[in-house]
Amino acid sequence: GIIATMTEQRKEYLFKVLVIGELGVGKTSVIKRYVHQIFSQHYRATIGVDFALKVVHWDGETLIRLQLWDIAGQERFGNMTRVYYREAVGAFIVFDATRASTFEAVNKWKNDLDNKVTLPDGRNIPTVLLGNKIDQMRGGLLSNKQQMDNYCDEKGFVAWFETSAKANINIDEAAKYLIDKILDNERSYSRNLPDPEALELNKDDDEKSGCCR
Amino acid sequence: MSRSKQNDRETLFLEAIAAPEINLKQIRKLCSRGVVETCGIRAVCWRLLLYCLPTKRSLWQQELTRQRSEYNQFVQEIIVEPGLKRFNTGNAESSFEDHPLNPNPKSEWNSYFKDNELLLQIDKDVRRLCPDISFFQNATKYPCEDLTSTESKVETLRKRVERTALNSQSLTRKRLGISNVSCYYYLISSRKQASHEYQVLMEAGQEAHWEVVERILFIYSKLNPGTSYVQGMNEIIGPLYYTLASDPNMDWREHAEADTFFCFTNLMAEIRDNFIKSLDTSASGIEGSMNKALCLLRETDPQVWLLLEKQGIKPQFFLFRWLTLLLSQEFNLPDVIHIWDVLFSDERRFTLLTAVCCAMIVLLREQLLINDFSHNMKLLQNYPMHIGIPTIIDKANKINKSMK
């Protein structure tokens, strides 16, 4: 869940974010780029789940601990996903912009996600669509922006980005966008219904609702 | 271990594998303390422990010849012959591309295209085998000549992968023209060449070790349609092939491909259930294995067990990988090989693995008990290098003994 603590002026959040999509679309690469600023042509196939942590200094008074859950893409791991998705507050669905079949599978991943995890208020978790490996597209970006916008509206994605983990294109931007959406959600709960888990975990400073502006 | 002790152990091994009637019990006992690194002893011991060699030594040659010619037969039937057919009709390119739309599920093309998808999956995974060492990227001394020779008129797996990667792009363009289905919004740029992800940097007549592994896995998956190929099998075959293909004894090394196939097939027969999704919840499936390890932990160290429970660190988050891959992603390759010496020597495979996993957790207890969820996850997913394999094995043996 979302845990917020307040130490003087600073606010800390812990967000669980999923990274899902077909096998070999570059999920691990996207995370390694975002967390460690590195890229390698070959990362070992992810078996089950890989966990990464990134601390984001969002603004002068907000610190975000982002748990990134890199989930294996092969169908075989389907029984595990329910356990992996639990309590996530945001997600990236990644496809390989050079392989149409991985885009065709996006819908399946989105449905799986929406069926297995929701926000405490019952809404779907904010999800950003990433078309990765655009460095390998010759002749520039050929996606039809209007159609992609329509697709995202229709399927319930909050946004889409063309990314390259290799060339470091749009990864930070996409993450910022998603975090922003998660923060919006978090702020709206704090106003309306304080997260009981957060209160329980932070008994000594249950000023929680008071600290949100 | 001192040099002379090491020599003594080497002698013991050499005598054990030279006996006319191999004593498997003795081999197991020797291997349970790790196999000596010399004379290609490990490769022979693993073949014995995986039941790829008969215990009667006089039968070895006969059995090896049989296995190797059987494997060669598989290569012919599954790769060379279909590849030859493709080569002969290969110029009529466009007629194949449209063929997945053929409604006849039994059509030859249909199964050809299905196989290509399978091959592409395997390809993605074997290219990223043990990226921390160069071995799998290097050329093998023993390529498959029917496929690599310049006169070869066969569509190799390499060409199939490239073609499949290309076709999946052009196919989409075509479909876009005829379809309004929403999932085709995304346009793919047109290209004449498969992306560099699928390129192979080898000179003519050469094959990289990963390509050999790809061939074995493709043949295995074709012969075992029930399991087919599942991610993680690449990590199981990796250390096997590495051990056999770096055998200092060239007479053995030459046949590393065929022999790895049989070692892998036998090993998979024992651990296959971990790879089958529909068996996940059965007693023999991965959930059963994870529960066994957790029960053992609860008995061994209730405090740590309770901590994992309280922090919500599920077995699926780390034990799943540990068990499915026989720990092959948790350590560097030499350590994996060492741990496999021990695991393979377990007569009741893979009971010891449960104890090893439990030992690995217990050895982290001091850190686990003070860390938060995130740090514990990182710790369990990136097992600390400073804890040596002998320490883990010792602890596992102690745990095992205390349970008896």
Coordinates of C-alpha atoms in Angstrom, one line a residue:
Chain A
G1 CA 0.0 0.0 0.0
I2 CA 1.0 3.6 0.2
I3 CA 2.8 4.7 3.3
A4 CA 3.3 8.3 4.0
T5 CA 5.2 9.6 6.9
M6 CA 6.0 13.2 7.8
T7 CA 9.2 14.3 9.3
E8 CA 9.0 18.0 9.9
Q9 CA 8.5 19.5 6.5
R10 CA 9.5 16.4 4.5
K11 CA 7.0 14.0 3.2
E12 CA 7.9 10.4 2.3
Y13 CA 6.1 8.0 0.2
L14 CA 6.5 4.3 -0.7
F15 CA 5.0 3.3 -4.0
K16 CA 4.9 -0.1 -5.6
V17 CA 5.0 0.0 -9.4
L18 CA 4.7 -2.9 -11.7
V19 CA 6.6 -3.3 -15.0
I20 CA 4.9 -5.9 -17.2
G21 CA 4.6 -7.0 -20.9
E22 CA 5.7 -9.7 -23.3
L23 CA 9.0 -11.5 -23.0
G24 CA 12.0 -9.7 -24.4
V25 CA 10.4 -6.3 -24.8
G26 CA 13.0 -4.7 -22.6
K27 CA 11.3 -4.5 -19.2
T28 CA 14.5 -5.2 -17.3
S29 CA 16.5 -2.8 -19.5
V30 CA 14.0 0.0 -18.8
I31 CA 14.3 -0.5 -15.1
K32 CA 18.1 -0.7 -15.1
R33 CA 18.2 2.4 -17.2
Y34 CA 15.9 4.2 -14.8
V35 CA 17.5 3.0 -11.5
H36 CA 21.1 2.6 -12.4
Q37 CA 21.5 4.8 -15.5
I38 CA 23.1 1.9 -17.4
F39 CA 22.2 -0.3 -20.4
S40 CA 23.4 -3.6 -21.5
Q41 CA 22.4 -5.5 -24.6
H42 CA 21.8 -8.6 -22.6
Y43 CA 20.2 -9.1 -19.3
R44 CA 19.4 -12.6 -18.1
A45 CA 15.8 -13.6 -18.6
T46 CA 13.7 -12.7 -15.7
I47 CA 12.3 -15.7 -13.9
G48 CA 9.4 -14.9 -11.6
V49 CA 10.1 -11.4 -10.4
D50 CA 13.0 -9.0 -10.0
F51 CA 12.8 -6.3 -7.5
A52 CA 14.5 -2.9 -7.6
L53 CA 14.3 0.2 -5.5
K54 CA 14.7 3.8 -6.5
V55 CA 14.7 6.8 -4.3
V56 CA 13.3 9.9 -6.0
H57 CA 13.7 13.4 -4.6
W58 CA 10.5 14.6 -6.1
D59 CA 10.7 18.2 -4.8
G60 CA 12.1 20.0 -1.9
E61 CA 9.7 18.4 0.5
T62 CA 8.8 15.1 -1.0
L63 CA 10.8 11.9 -1.1
I64 CA 9.5 8.9 -2.9
R65 CA 10.7 5.3 -2.5
L66 CA 9.8 3.6 -5.6
Q67 CA 9.6 -0.2 -5.6
L68 CA 9.9 -1.4 -9.1
W69 CA 8.6 -5.0 -9.7
D70 CA 10.0 -6.4 -12.9
I71 CA 7.7 -9.3 -13.8
A72 CA 8.6 -12.2 -16.1
G73 CA 6.8 -11.9 -19.4
Q74 CA 6.3 -15.6 -20.3
E75 CA 2.9 -17.1 -20.1
R76 CA 4.2 -19.8 -17.8
F77 CA 4.4 -17.3 -14.9
G78 CA 0.8 -16.4 -15.1
N79 CA -0.2 -18.1 -11.9
M80 CA 2.3 -15.9 -10.0
T81 CA 1.1 -12.6 -11.2
R82 CA -1.7 -12.2 -8.7
V83 CA 0.8 -12.4 -5.8
Y84 CA 3.1 -10.0 -7.6
Y85 CA 0.5 -7.4 -8.4
R86 CA -0.8 -7.1 -4.9
E87 CA -1.0 -3.5 -3.5
A88 CA 0.6 -2.0 -6.6
V89 CA -0.4 1.7 -7.1
G90 CA 0.9 2.1 -10.6
A91 CA 2.2 0.2 -13.6
F92 CA 4.0 0.3 -16.9
I93 CA 3.0 -2.0 -19.7
V94 CA 5.9 -2.3 -22.1
F95 CA 5.9 -3.5 -25.7
D96 CA 8.6 -3.7 -28.3
A97 CA 7.9 -1.1 -31.0
T98 CA 9.6 -3.3 -33.6
R99 CA 7.5 -6.4 -32.9
A100 CA 3.9 -6.1 -33.6
S101 CA 2.9 -9.2 -31.6
T102 CA 4.1 -7.6 -28.4
F103 CA 1.8 -4.7 -29.0
E104 CA -1.1 -7.0 -29.8
A105 CA -0.5 -8.6 -26.3
V106 CA -0.8 -5.2 -24.5
N107 CA -4.5 -5.6 -24.2
K108 CA -4.1 -9.0 -22.5
W109 CA -1.7 -7.5 -20.0
K110 CA -4.0 -4.6 -19.3
N111 CA -7.0 -6.9 -18.7
D112 CA -4.9 -9.1 -16.4
L113 CA -3.8 -6.1 -14.4
D114 CA -7.3 -4.6 -14.1
N115 CA -8.7 -8.0 -13.0
K116 CA -6.1 -8.6 -10.4
V117 CA -5.4 -5.3 -8.7
T118 CA -7.3 -2.0 -8.0
L119 CA -6.8 1.0 -5.9
P120 CA -8.3 1.0 -2.4
D121 CA -11.3 3.0 -3.8
G122 CA -11.9 0.4 -6.6
R123 CA -10.5 2.3 -9.5
N124 CA -7.9 0.7 -11.8
I125 CA -4.3 1.6 -11.0
P126 CA -2.8 4.3 -13.3
T127 CA -1.0 2.6 -16.1
V128 CA 1.4 4.1 -18.6
L129 CA 2.1 2.3 -22.0
L130 CA 5.7 2.2 -23.2
G131 CA 6.7 1.4 -26.8
N132 CA 10.3 0.5 -26.2
K133 CA 13.3 0.0 -28.5
I134 CA 12.5 3.0 -30.7
D135 CA 16.2 3.5 -31.3
Q136 CA 15.8 0.5 -33.6
M137 CA 13.2 2.1 -35.8
R138 CA 14.7 3.6 -38.9
G139 CA 13.1 6.6 -40.4
G140 CA 12.0 8.0 -37.1
L141 CA 8.9 7.5 -35.1
L142 CA 6.1 6.3 -37.3
S143 CA 3.4 5.7 -34.9
N144 CA 0.2 7.5 -35.5
K145 CA -0.1 9.7 -32.6
Q146 CA -3.9 10.3 -32.8
Q147 CA -4.6 6.6 -33.1
M148 CA -2.3 5.9 -30.2
D149 CA -4.1 8.5 -28.1
N150 CA -7.4 7.0 -29.0
Y151 CA -6.2 3.5 -28.2
C152 CA -5.0 4.7 -24.7
D153 CA -8.3 6.4 -24.0
E154 CA -10.2 3.4 -25.0
K155 CA -8.1 0.9 -23.0
G156 CA -7.7 3.1 -20.0
F157 CA -4.0 4.0 -20.1
V158 CA -3.2 7.4 -18.5
A159 CA -0.5 8.0 -21.2
W160 CA 1.9 6.4 -23.7
F161 CA 5.5 7.1 -24.4
E162 CA 7.9 5.9 -27.1
T163 CA 11.0 4.9 -25.2
S164 CA 14.5 3.6 -25.6
A165 CA 16.3 2.1 -22.7
K166 CA 19.4 1.9 -24.9
A167 CA 19.4 5.5 -26.0
N168 CA 17.9 6.8 -22.8
I169 CA 14.8 8.3 -24.4
N170 CA 11.7 9.2 -22.5
I171 CA 12.3 6.8 -19.5
D172 CA 12.6 9.5 -16.9
E173 CA 9.7 11.4 -18.5
A174 CA 7.4 8.4 -18.4
A175 CA 8.3 7.7 -14.8
K176 CA 7.7 11.3 -13.8
Y177 CA 4.3 11.2 -15.5
L178 CA 3.3 8.0 -13.6
I179 CA 4.6 9.2 -10.3
D180 CA 2.6 12.4 -10.7
K181 CA -0.6 10.4 -11.3
I182 CA 0.1 8.2 -8.3
L183 CA 0.7 11.3 -6.2
D184 CA -2.6 12.7 -7.4
N185 CA -4.4 9.6 -6.3
E186 CA -2.5 9.5 -3.0
R187 CA -3.4 13.1 -2.2
S188 CA -7.1 12.5 -3.0
Y189 CA -7.2 9.6 -0.6
S190 CA -5.5 11.5 2.1
R191 CA -8.1 14.2 1.8
N192 CA -11.0 11.8 1.6
L193 CA -10.2 8.5 3.3
P194 CA -6.9 8.1 5.1
D195 CA -5.1 4.9 4.3
P196 CA -5.7 2.8 7.4
E197 CA -2.5 0.8 6.8
A198 CA -0.4 3.9 6.7
L199 CA -2.0 5.1 9.9
E200 CA -1.3 1.9 11.6
L201 CA 2.3 1.8 10.5
N202 CA 3.0 5.3 11.6
K203 CA 1.3 5.5 14.9
D204 CA 3.6 8.1 16.4
D205 CA 2.9 10.7 13.8
D206 CA -0.7 10.3 12.8
E207 CA -0.8 13.8 11.7
K208 CA -1.0 12.4 8.2
S209 CA -4.1 14.0 6.9
G210 CA -3.0 17.4 8.4
C211 CA 0.2 17.5 6.4
C212 CA -1.3 17.3 3.0
R213 CA -1.8 20.5 1.2
Chain B
M1 CA 42.7 -27.8 0.9
S2 CA 46.4 -28.6 0.6
R3 CA 47.9 -29.7 -2.7
S4 CA 48.5 -33.3 -1.6
K5 CA 45.0 -33.7 -0.2
Q6 CA 43.7 -32.3 -3.5
N7 CA 45.8 -34.9 -5.3
D8 CA 44.5 -37.7 -3.1
R9 CA 41.0 -36.6 -3.9
E10 CA 41.8 -36.6 -7.6
T11 CA 43.2 -40.1 -7.3
L12 CA 40.0 -41.2 -5.5
F13 CA 37.9 -39.8 -8.3
L14 CA 40.0 -41.3 -11.1
E15 CA 39.9 -44.7 -9.5
A16 CA 36.1 -44.4 -8.9
I17 CA 35.4 -43.6 -12.5
A18 CA 37.9 -46.2 -13.9
A19 CA 36.3 -49.1 -12.1
P20 CA 34.8 -51.8 -14.4
E21 CA 31.6 -51.6 -12.3
I22 CA 31.1 -48.0 -11.2
N23 CA 29.9 -47.7 -7.6
L24 CA 27.4 -44.9 -7.8
K25 CA 27.2 -44.6 -4.1
Q26 CA 30.8 -43.9 -3.9
I27 CA 30.6 -41.4 -6.7
R28 CA 27.8 -39.6 -4.9
K29 CA 29.8 -39.5 -1.7
L30 CA 32.8 -38.0 -3.5
C31 CA 30.8 -35.5 -5.4
S32 CA 28.9 -34.4 -2.3
R33 CA 32.0 -32.5 -1.3
G34 CA 32.5 -30.9 -4.7
V35 CA 34.2 -32.5 -7.8
V36 CA 37.9 -31.8 -8.4
E37 CA 38.6 -29.4 -11.3
T38 CA 41.0 -31.6 -13.2
C39 CA 41.1 -34.2 -16.0
G40 CA 37.5 -33.6 -17.0
I41 CA 36.3 -35.6 -14.0
R42 CA 33.3 -33.5 -13.4
A43 CA 31.8 -34.0 -16.9
V44 CA 32.0 -37.8 -16.4
C45 CA 30.6 -37.6 -12.9
W46 CA 27.7 -35.5 -14.0
R47 CA 26.9 -37.9 -16.8
L48 CA 27.0 -40.8 -14.3
L49 CA 24.9 -38.9 -11.7
L50 CA 22.3 -38.0 -14.3
Y51 CA 22.2 -41.6 -15.5
C52 CA 23.5 -40.8 -19.0
L53 CA 26.2 -43.5 -18.6
P54 CA 25.7 -47.1 -17.5
T55 CA 27.5 -48.2 -14.4
K56 CA 29.2 -51.0 -16.3
R57 CA 32.1 -49.3 -17.9
S58 CA 32.5 -51.7 -20.7
L59 CA 29.1 -50.5 -22.0
W60 CA 30.1 -46.9 -22.2
Q61 CA 31.3 -46.7 -25.7
Q62 CA 28.4 -48.6 -27.1
E63 CA 25.9 -46.5 -25.2
L64 CA 27.6 -43.2 -26.1
T65 CA 27.7 -44.1 -29.8
R66 CA 24.0 -45.0 -29.7
Q67 CA 23.0 -41.7 -28.0
R68 CA 25.1 -39.6 -30.3
S69 CA 23.8 -41.1 -33.4
E70 CA 20.2 -40.8 -32.0
Y71 CA 20.8 -37.1 -31.4
N72 CA 22.2 -36.7 -34.9
Q73 CA 19.1 -38.2 -36.2
F74 CA 17.0 -35.6 -34.3
V75 CA 19.1 -32.8 -35.8
Q76 CA 18.5 -34.3 -39.3
E77 CA 14.7 -34.7 -38.8
I78 CA 14.0 -31.6 -36.9
I79 CA 16.3 -29.0 -38.4
V80 CA 18.2 -30.2 -41.5
E81 CA 15.4 -31.9 -43.5
P82 CA 12.7 -29.1 -42.9
G83 CA 15.5 -26.6 -43.5
L84 CA 16.3 -28.2 -46.8
K85 CA 12.7 -28.1 -47.9
R86 CA 12.5 -24.5 -47.0
F87 CA 15.7 -23.7 -48.9
N88 CA 14.3 -25.3 -52.1
T89 CA 11.1 -23.4 -52.0
G90 CA 12.4 -20.3 -50.3
N91 CA 12.3 -18.0 -53.2
A92 CA 8.6 -17.8 -53.4
E93 CA 8.8 -15.6 -50.3
S94 CA 5.4 -13.9 -50.3
S95 CA 3.4 -17.1 -50.5
F96 CA 4.7 -18.0 -47.0
E97 CA 4.1 -14.7 -45.4
D98 CA 0.4 -14.9 -45.9
H99 CA 0.2 -18.4 -44.8
P100 CA -0.5 -18.0 -41.1
L101 CA -4.0 -17.0 -42.2
N102 CA -4.5 -20.4 -43.6
P103 CA -7.5 -21.7 -41.7
N104 CA -6.3 -25.3 -41.9
P105 CA -4.7 -25.9 -38.5
K106 CA -2.9 -29.0 -39.8
S107 CA -1.2 -27.2 -42.5
E108 CA 2.5 -27.7 -42.7
W109 CA 3.1 -23.9 -42.8
N110 CA 1.0 -23.4 -39.8
S111 CA 3.2 -25.6 -37.7
Y112 CA 6.3 -24.1 -39.3
F113 CA 5.2 -20.6 -38.2
K114 CA 4.3 -21.8 -34.7
D115 CA 7.8 -23.3 -34.4
N116 CA 9.2 -20.0 -35.5
E117 CA 7.6 -18.2 -32.6
L118 CA 9.0 -20.9 -30.3
L119 CA 12.4 -20.5 -31.8
L120 CA 12.3 -16.7 -31.4
Q121 CA 11.6 -17.2 -27.7
I122 CA 14.5 -19.6 -27.3
D123 CA 16.7 -17.2 -29.3
K124 CA 16.0 -14.3 -27.0
D125 CA 16.9 -16.3 -24.0
V126 CA 20.0 -18.1 -25.2
R127 CA 21.6 -15.0 -26.4
R128 CA 21.6 -13.7 -22.9
L129 CA 23.0 -16.8 -21.2
C130 CA 25.6 -16.0 -18.6
P131 CA 26.2 -12.4 -19.9
D132 CA 29.0 -12.0 -17.3
I133 CA 31.3 -14.4 -19.1
S134 CA 32.2 -14.5 -22.8
F135 CA 32.1 -18.3 -23.2
F136 CA 28.7 -18.5 -24.9
Q137 CA 29.5 -15.7 -27.3
N138 CA 32.6 -17.5 -28.5
A139 CA 32.8 -19.8 -31.5
T140 CA 32.6 -23.6 -30.8
K141 CA 35.3 -25.8 -32.2
Y142 CA 32.6 -28.3 -33.2
P143 CA 29.9 -26.6 -35.2
C144 CA 27.2 -28.6 -36.9
E145 CA 28.7 -29.0 -40.4
D146 CA 25.5 -29.9 -42.2
L147 CA 24.3 -26.5 -41.2
T148 CA 27.4 -24.3 -41.4
S149 CA 29.3 -25.5 -44.4
T150 CA 29.3 -23.1 -47.3
E151 CA 27.7 -25.6 -49.6
S152 CA 24.9 -26.2 -47.1
K153 CA 21.5 -25.8 -48.7
V154 CA 19.7 -25.7 -45.5
E155 CA 17.7 -22.9 -43.9
T156 CA 19.5 -22.8 -40.5
L157 CA 17.9 -21.7 -37.3
R158 CA 19.9 -18.5 -37.6
K159 CA 18.2 -17.7 -40.9
R160 CA 14.9 -18.7 -39.5
V161 CA 15.2 -16.3 -36.6
E162 CA 16.1 -13.4 -38.9
R163 CA 13.3 -14.2 -41.3
T164 CA 10.8 -14.5 -38.5
A165 CA 11.8 -11.2 -37.0
L166 CA 11.5 -9.6 -40.4
N167 CA 8.2 -11.2 -41.3
S168 CA 6.6 -10.2 -38.1
Q169 CA 7.1 -6.6 -39.2
S170 CA 6.0 -6.8 -42.8
L171 CA 3.1 -9.0 -41.8
T172 CA 1.8 -6.2 -39.6
R173 CA 2.0 -3.7 -42.3
K174 CA -0.1 -6.0 -44.5
R175 CA -2.6 -6.6 -41.9
L176 CA -2.9 -2.9 -41.2
G177 CA -4.1 -2.4 -44.8
I178 CA -6.9 -4.8 -44.5
S179 CA -8.0 -4.5 -40.9
N180 CA -9.6 -2.0 -38.6
V181 CA -9.1 -4.1 -35.5
S182 CA -8.1 -1.8 -32.7
C183 CA -5.0 -3.6 -31.8
Y184 CA -3.3 -2.7 -35.0
Y185 CA -3.0 1.1 -34.3
Y186 CA 0.6 0.9 -33.9
L187 CA 2.4 1.2 -37.2
I188 CA 5.7 -0.5 -37.7
S189 CA 8.4 1.2 -39.8
S190 CA 9.4 -0.7 -42.9
R191 CA 12.8 -2.2 -43.0
K192 CA 14.8 -4.5 -45.2
Q193 CA 16.9 -5.9 -42.4
A194 CA 16.1 -7.6 -39.1
S195 CA 17.1 -5.4 -36.2
H196 CA 20.6 -6.0 -34.9
E197 CA 19.2 -7.8 -32.0
Y198 CA 19.0 -10.9 -34.2
Q199 CA 22.3 -10.5 -35.9
V200 CA 25.0 -13.2 -35.4
L201 CA 28.5 -12.0 -35.4
M202 CA 30.3 -15.2 -36.6
E203 CA 32.5 -15.9 -39.5
A204 CA 31.4 -18.2 -42.2
G205 CA 31.4 -21.8 -41.1
Q206 CA 31.4 -20.9 -37.4
E207 CA 28.8 -21.2 -34.7
A208 CA 28.7 -19.5 -31.3
H209 CA 28.2 -21.8 -28.2
W210 CA 24.8 -20.1 -27.6
E211 CA 23.7 -21.3 -31.1
V212 CA 24.5 -24.8 -30.1
V213 CA 22.5 -24.4 -27.0
E214 CA 19.7 -23.0 -29.1
R215 CA 19.7 -26.0 -31.3
I216 CA 19.5 -28.4 -28.3
L217 CA 16.7 -26.5 -26.7
F218 CA 14.7 -26.3 -30.0
I219 CA 15.1 -30.1 -30.5
Y220 CA 14.1 -30.7 -26.9
S221 CA 11.0 -28.5 -27.2
K222 CA 10.0 -30.2 -30.4
L223 CA 10.4 -33.7 -28.9
N224 CA 8.6 -32.7 -25.7
P225 CA 5.5 -30.8 -26.9
G226 CA 3.9 -31.1 -23.5
T227 CA 6.5 -28.9 -21.8
S228 CA 7.8 -27.3 -24.9
Y229 CA 10.2 -24.4 -24.0
V230 CA 9.8 -22.5 -20.8
Q231 CA 12.0 -19.6 -19.7
G232 CA 14.4 -20.9 -17.2
M233 CA 15.3 -24.0 -19.1
N234 CA 18.1 -21.9 -20.7
E235 CA 19.5 -21.4 -17.2
I236 CA 19.4 -25.1 -16.5
I237 CA 21.1 -26.2 -19.8
G238 CA 23.7 -23.4 -19.5
P239 CA 25.9 -24.9 -16.7
L240 CA 25.5 -28.4 -18.2
Y241 CA 26.6 -27.4 -21.6
Y242 CA 29.4 -25.3 -20.2
T243 CA 30.8 -28.2 -18.2
L244 CA 30.7 -30.6 -21.1
A245 CA 31.9 -28.2 -23.7
S246 CA 34.9 -27.1 -21.7
D247 CA 36.0 -30.6 -20.9
P248 CA 39.8 -30.8 -21.2
N249 CA 39.4 -34.2 -22.7
M250 CA 38.9 -33.5 -26.4
D251 CA 37.4 -36.9 -27.1
W252 CA 34.5 -36.0 -24.8
R253 CA 34.3 -32.4 -25.6
E254 CA 33.7 -33.1 -29.3
H255 CA 30.4 -34.6 -28.4
A256 CA 29.3 -32.0 -25.9
E257 CA 26.2 -31.1 -27.9
A258 CA 24.7 -34.5 -28.1
D259 CA 25.7 -35.5 -24.6
T260 CA 24.3 -32.2 -23.1
F261 CA 21.0 -33.0 -24.8
F262 CA 20.8 -36.3 -22.9
C263 CA 22.0 -34.9 -19.6
F264 CA 19.5 -32.1 -20.0
T265 CA 16.7 -34.4 -21.0
N266 CA 17.3 -36.6 -17.9
L267 CA 17.6 -33.7 -15.6
M268 CA 14.4 -32.1 -17.0
A269 CA 12.6 -35.4 -16.4
E270 CA 13.2 -34.9 -12.7
I271 CA 12.4 -31.2 -12.4
R272 CA 10.0 -30.8 -15.3
D273 CA 6.9 -30.3 -13.0
N274 CA 8.4 -27.0 -11.8
F275 CA 8.1 -25.7 -15.3
I276 CA 4.5 -26.7 -16.0
K277 CA 2.0 -24.0 -15.2
S278 CA -0.9 -26.4 -14.9
L279 CA 1.0 -28.3 -12.2
D280 CA 1.8 -25.2 -10.1
T281 CA -0.6 -26.2 -7.4
S282 CA -0.1 -29.9 -7.5
A283 CA 2.1 -31.6 -4.9
S284 CA 4.9 -32.1 -7.4
G285 CA 4.6 -28.6 -8.8
I286 CA 6.5 -25.5 -7.8
E287 CA 4.1 -24.4 -5.0
G288 CA 4.6 -27.7 -3.3
S289 CA 8.4 -27.3 -3.5
M290 CA 8.2 -23.8 -2.1
N291 CA 6.0 -24.9 0.8
K292 CA 8.4 -27.6 1.7
A293 CA 11.2 -25.1 1.9
L294 CA 9.1 -22.8 4.0
C295 CA 8.1 -25.6 6.4
L296 CA 11.7 -26.5 6.8
L297 CA 12.5 -22.9 7.6
R298 CA 9.7 -22.7 10.1
E299 CA 11.1 -25.7 11.9
T300 CA 14.7 -24.5 11.7
D301 CA 14.4 -20.9 12.4
P302 CA 10.8 -19.9 13.4
Q303 CA 11.9 -16.3 14.1
V304 CA 13.1 -15.7 10.5
W305 CA 10.1 -17.6 9.1
L306 CA 7.8 -15.3 11.1
L307 CA 9.6 -12.2 9.9
L308 CA 9.1 -13.2 6.2
E309 CA 5.5 -13.9 7.0
K310 CA 5.0 -10.5 8.7
Q311 CA 6.8 -8.5 6.1
G312 CA 4.8 -10.3 3.4
I313 CA 7.9 -11.7 1.6
K314 CA 6.2 -14.4 -0.3
P315 CA 8.1 -17.5 -1.6
Q316 CA 7.1 -16.4 -5.1
F317 CA 9.4 -13.4 -4.7
F318 CA 12.6 -15.4 -4.4
L319 CA 12.2 -19.1 -3.7
F320 CA 10.4 -19.6 -7.0
R321 CA 13.5 -18.7 -8.9
W322 CA 15.9 -20.4 -6.5
L323 CA 14.1 -23.7 -6.8
T324 CA 13.1 -23.6 -10.5
L325 CA 16.6 -22.8 -11.6
L326 CA 18.4 -25.0 -9.1
L327 CA 20.0 -21.7 -7.9
S328 CA 21.7 -21.1 -11.2
Q329 CA 20.9 -17.4 -11.2
E330 CA 21.9 -16.8 -7.6
F331 CA 25.7 -17.3 -7.9
N332 CA 28.4 -16.9 -10.5
L333 CA 29.0 -19.9 -12.8
P334 CA 31.9 -21.6 -10.9
D335 CA 29.8 -21.5 -7.7
V336 CA 26.7 -22.8 -9.5
I337 CA 28.8 -25.7 -10.8
H338 CA 30.1 -26.4 -7.4
I339 CA 26.6 -26.4 -5.9
W340 CA 25.4 -28.6 -8.6
D341 CA 28.1 -31.2 -7.8
V342 CA 26.4 -31.4 -4.4
L343 CA 22.8 -31.2 -5.6
F344 CA 23.4 -34.0 -8.2
S345 CA 25.0 -36.2 -5.6
D346 CA 21.8 -36.2 -3.6
E347 CA 20.3 -39.7 -4.0
R348 CA 16.8 -38.4 -3.3
R349 CA 17.0 -35.5 -5.7
F350 CA 16.2 -32.7 -5.0
T351 CA 15.6 -33.1 -1.2
L352 CA 18.9 -31.5 -0.5
L353 CA 17.9 -28.4 -2.5
T354 CA 15.2 -27.7 0.0
A355 CA 17.7 -27.7 2.8
V356 CA 20.2 -25.6 0.8
C357 CA 17.5 -22.9 0.2
C358 CA 16.6 -23.0 3.9
A359 CA 20.3 -22.7 4.8
M360 CA 20.7 -19.7 2.5
I361 CA 17.9 -17.9 4.3
V362 CA 19.1 -18.8 7.8
L363 CA 22.6 -17.6 7.0
L364 CA 21.2 -14.1 6.4
R365 CA 19.2 -14.0 9.6
E366 CA 21.1 -11.3 11.4
Q367 CA 20.5 -8.9 8.4
L368 CA 17.0 -10.1 7.7
L369 CA 15.9 -9.4 11.3
I370 CA 16.9 -5.8 11.2
N371 CA 16.1 -4.9 7.6
D372 CA 12.8 -3.6 6.2
F373 CA 10.9 -5.2 3.4
S374 CA 12.7 -3.5 0.5
H375 CA 16.1 -4.3 1.8
N376 CA 15.3 -7.8 2.6
M377 CA 13.9 -8.3 -0.9
K378 CA 17.1 -7.0 -2.4
L379 CA 19.1 -9.2 -0.1
L380 CA 17.2 -12.3 -1.0
Q381 CA 17.3 -11.5 -4.7
N382 CA 21.0 -10.6 -4.8
Y383 CA 22.5 -13.3 -2.6
P384 CA 25.7 -11.8 -0.9
M385 CA 28.9 -13.0 -2.5
H386 CA 30.8 -13.2 0.7
I387 CA 28.9 -16.3 1.9
G388 CA 30.8 -19.1 0.4
I389 CA 29.3 -22.3 -1.1
P390 CA 31.0 -24.6 1.5
T391 CA 29.4 -22.5 4.3
I392 CA 26.0 -23.0 2.7
I393 CA 26.4 -26.7 2.1
D394 CA 27.6 -27.2 5.6
K395 CA 24.6 -25.4 7.0
A396 CA 22.3 -27.4 4.7
N397 CA 23.7 -30.7 5.8
K398 CA 23.3 -29.7 9.5
I399 CA 19.7 -28.7 8.8
N400 CA 19.1 -32.0 7.1
K401 CA 20.6 -34.0 9.9
S402 CA 18.7 -32.3 12.6
M403 CA 15.5 -33.1 10.8
K404 CA 16.2 -36.8 10.6

